[in-house]
Amino acid sequence: MSLAEADRELVVAELGRDPTPTEEALFENLWSEHCAYRSSRPLLSAFDSAGDQVVVGPGDDAAVVALPDAAGEGYSEEWYVTLGIESHNHPSYVDPFDGAATGVGGIVRDTLSMGAYPIALADSLYFGPFEREHSRYLMDGVVEGIGHYGNCIGVPTVTGSVAFHEDYVGNPLVNVACVGLLNDDRLVTAVAQEPGNALVLLGNGTGRDGLGGASFASEDLAEDAETEDRPAVQVGDPYAEKRLVECNEALLDEDLVRSARDLGAAGLGGASSELVAKGGLGAAIELERVHQREPDMHPLEILLAESQERMVYEVRPEDVDRVAELADRFHLGCSVIGEVTDGNYTCTFTDEAGETETVVDVSAEYLADGAPMNDLDHVDPEPQERDLPDVDLAAAFEAVVGAPSTASKAWVYRQYDHEVGTRTAVGPGGDAALVAIREADTGLAFSSGAEPNWTTANPYEGARAVALENATNVAATGARPLAAVDCLNGGNPEKPDVYGGFRAIVDGLADMCGDLSVPVVGGNVSLYNDSASGPIPPTPTLAMVGAKAGYEAPSSAFTGEGTLLVVGDGALAGEDAGLGGSELLAQVGGTDRFPTLPEAPAELVDALADVAADGATLAVHDASHGGLAVTLAEMVTDDAGATVTLDADASAAELLFHEQAGRAVVETSDPDAVREAFDDVAPVAEVGETDGSGALSLTVAGETLDYDAATIRDLRSVVERELE
Amino acid sequence: MITVLQFGGSNCDRDAVRALDHLGIDAERVWFEDGLPADTDGIVLPGGFSYGDYLRAGAMAARAPVMAEVRERAAAGTPVLGICNGAQIGSESGLTPGAFTTNASARFQCEHVHLRVENADTPWTAAYEEGDVVEFPIAHGEGRFEATDEELARLDEEERVLFRYCDAEGDVTDMANPNGSAGNVAGVLGERDTVAVLMPHPERATLPDLHAGTDGQGVLRGFSH
């Protein structure tokens, strides 16, 4: 660990002297890829983050978005949600339980620092092949860590995704998104307001944990990372976090907070310098005043430790005593560490002998924004050609429906408290979750995920499909997309092919979100997800929220009393299909072109939201991972089944397994109304009737497959069966 | 006024107030170090992770000074209901018999379960008939009820078992026992029938707008008898 020579030269030129060791460490961490986005910021301008609903866009701890007005016109000026997402990839490889747990803690504090109360979490997890013992070990620890932390702090984990792929073997991904709720009176930002205000550090004591976490996150995972990098992983204390949540509420109730930032990467140095830099201000910090957990800490350690469950608040001098009283009430440590100034960002340290040393004296703005951007070479990815093996339809159905990536994730979400808060109207297991925001009579749909098979087959089109798929999930509850945040995970950007793939997912995600008019209001970039076994697939996790009036959503299972339609499916309308990126090819091998996405995605999502909200609609289920085979199988219950015929020009395998995003299966008592809603928008194919059989009878290009609910349940329970 | 005691780490305190409000029962959250308000007519020990479940679930909270007040009130007839972590606190503080320990699965489990009403002649179950099957959510890692065979026999004899885990038909089976609880016990009474604890969450099965059923309302209505 050290500051790169080229960066060091810039710093020396700026300061007109050699940096102190503490300054050097501060620049190394804050100018790391993890904090400064040096390889990704030039790409992120592709995202459109504007919209009438956007109250606070990218750059703060979390974004703030207004809910639709109760009257259905425009947006509320009273009720807002926050949206944030974060990765904790490298820590979760080294120490899956603590690495994943502290990821939850971090994104929740990002929510608190906007003045919001956290109301829902989503986790998108990516591991190496499920068959591997090490993947299972990581998954077990990650799920337990997320559950332990989220359950303890009382924030429900309502949705998410889990995917398995060969290229996550040496580097799993843990992406965590959080939604918070606030009204306009409570809105706080990380922009320092006024010189002379006190800076108050509140929460856990600072110890020597998580030193250099930001730079650890900014290099490839070494083969000996599990032992060598363990000190860079923090250990979480959800009990302290829960008291921090309550204390934050109490501070907001009494309007004691002028600005706030949570302590994450680069600890106190990161949070305090970013806070004052955003306000165009400086700070004078006395490091010995920080409440500490360990004796004899060096100023550099105090400044950069990533001890968890800490926040820094800007507080008016006259409010400092009250803040300390409230911290004490919730049994939290609290220290006034300095004040906001209009000068440099300075840190001093006075030792026990009374000797004072200035260890940092730099411009906050230069520290926060001075890192030079990287201009890296890239090679554009090549699209895949068609090279398809012969497929036995029944064997393929069983392999795809029983594949760990498409199978039931009940084993995972059963370990998460997904109902605490009594807002969960639709929980995990369906398309999107639906969270009741009674304060604004709004149902908030929440979907999160990406599909590594898609972005491996075609990074650009795959990322577009990821965006459309999340929007389709939201629409399947009857909600309209409101905003999204992204977590862009990539390998080592210094490899031109890796950087080319990364650029393609950024553009793909940005283009589809633009087409859907969904502002991307914030996000996170995680590069250097690379190890001895190679780079991860470029993975653009998108977490999207949507809104609707009320908290009712159609079932995602058959009711047994309707006509079955597939909306949005190009292959059923006679267009070319492609199996590229499908679970089928992941199972049987081969490559193919990526499916062509719908031409009018925004209109399609809109029409689906209308159909899902219609009284004649009995069930809606998004069709994506594993194709119609998985969607139809998931809709069968012990009491309801269907007879389905898929017939078009494409092959049986294509019709059943292609994974074109932007499709849904709709069970309805009024098929004409659905056709009308999609008139001139997207194709609608009538594929059968549902019944009370509790079985699926599926005829595809003349071949018939029959499965009852028990057989399907058995296929879909592979994760649970193997792990119990 | 029903006092919903908020310990450090409680996380179902707001949910309990919201559910009681829905039933027209006045309730407020009270920080555990502030003591019981004088106008307390009933007490909820809510779910969560008091003291972060450090040592044992409920063990630390049971020794907080406010619990001496709760025991005094309970002995004097004030209704006390412990839910989930509140059940663990109740049993750790001697308000109710038996103990709750780590699930047989050794994992946290969040799911919906069926319960059979064993005794409908209590304030907490007066809304049901004996033998009724109700559906409640559970969300716990340490919900396995433990008691000796003698204690279980005594609980049966004294009709202090409120609910047992059962299947949809009301049969009390091992398969329907989510956490390995002795005798499939999900909830029990204290020395008086005004004191009860249960691991399942009635407050999560109270609000109709969540479409998860309203079977839990009957338990919370125990405060209005």
XYZ file of C-alpha atoms in Angstrom, chain A residues 117 140 144 148 150-155 236-239 242-243 245-246 249 328-331 411 413-426 436 438-439 551-553 723-724, chain B residues 6-16 18-19 29-34 48-54 105-112 137-139 201 203-205 207 209-212:
92
model
C -35.758 5.917 8.261
C -23.929 -19.651 3.568
C -26.226 -15.476 7.385
C -28.025 -11.324 11.099
C -30.662 -6.770 8.695
C -32.831 -8.801 11.063
C -31.207 -7.268 14.122
C -31.693 -3.671 13.007
C -35.295 -4.364 12.026
C -35.087 -3.464 8.358
C -20.214 -5.103 12.403
C -22.300 -4.591 15.525
C -25.957 -4.393 14.501
C -26.977 -3.622 18.068
C -29.979 -0.108 15.693
C -29.301 2.407 18.464
C -30.982 4.436 13.795
C -33.016 5.434 16.840
C -34.465 9.711 14.464
C -25.986 9.069 25.883
C -29.660 8.104 25.988
C -28.995 5.523 23.283
C -25.730 4.425 24.904
C -33.686 -21.058 1.524
C -35.009 -15.294 2.013
C -36.414 -17.448 4.783
C -33.300 -16.424 6.735
C -34.119 -12.755 6.226
C -36.844 -11.097 8.260
C -38.855 -9.783 5.338
C -41.929 -8.678 7.284
C -40.591 -6.560 10.141
C -41.946 -3.027 9.861
C -45.409 -4.314 8.858
C -45.146 -2.732 5.442
C -44.487 -5.799 3.281
C -47.583 -6.250 1.117
C -45.736 -8.485 -1.362
C -46.884 -0.151 1.888
C -49.336 4.428 4.233
C -48.048 7.944 4.916
C -50.870 -1.982 -1.891
C -52.606 -4.639 -3.965
C -50.819 -6.617 -6.638
C -27.934 -27.032 1.730
C -30.098 -28.566 4.456
C -38.678 -0.201 23.658
C -35.394 -1.733 24.739
C -32.165 -0.936 22.954
C -32.436 -3.327 19.998
C -36.224 -3.758 20.024
C -37.490 -3.572 16.468
C -41.181 -4.521 16.504
C -42.171 -1.712 18.885
C -43.491 0.546 16.117
C -45.319 -2.412 14.535
C -47.050 -3.249 17.823
C -49.463 0.443 14.627
C -51.389 -2.819 15.038
C -43.635 3.382 22.792
C -41.745 3.929 26.020
C -37.939 3.814 26.252
C -37.045 1.157 28.789
C -34.909 3.464 30.913
C -37.782 5.916 31.347
C -36.459 -7.529 18.184
C -32.968 -8.098 19.444
C -32.785 -6.405 22.853
C -29.141 -5.876 23.754
C -28.314 -7.393 20.376
C -29.151 -10.866 21.741
C -25.756 -10.769 23.422
C -32.443 -25.765 12.161
C -29.825 -23.532 13.839
C -30.980 -20.859 11.373
C -33.181 -17.778 11.499
C -36.587 -18.616 10.026
C -39.079 -16.095 8.632
C -42.240 -17.807 7.421
C -45.942 -18.253 8.042
C -45.875 -15.240 10.843
C -42.767 -16.280 12.723
C -39.359 -14.620 12.463
C -46.142 -12.321 15.637
C -49.040 -7.771 15.195
C -47.882 -8.888 11.734
C -51.223 -10.605 11.113
C -53.370 -5.043 9.353
C -53.888 -3.943 3.906
C -50.942 -6.376 3.949
C -53.135 -9.227 2.648
C -51.460 -11.610 5.108
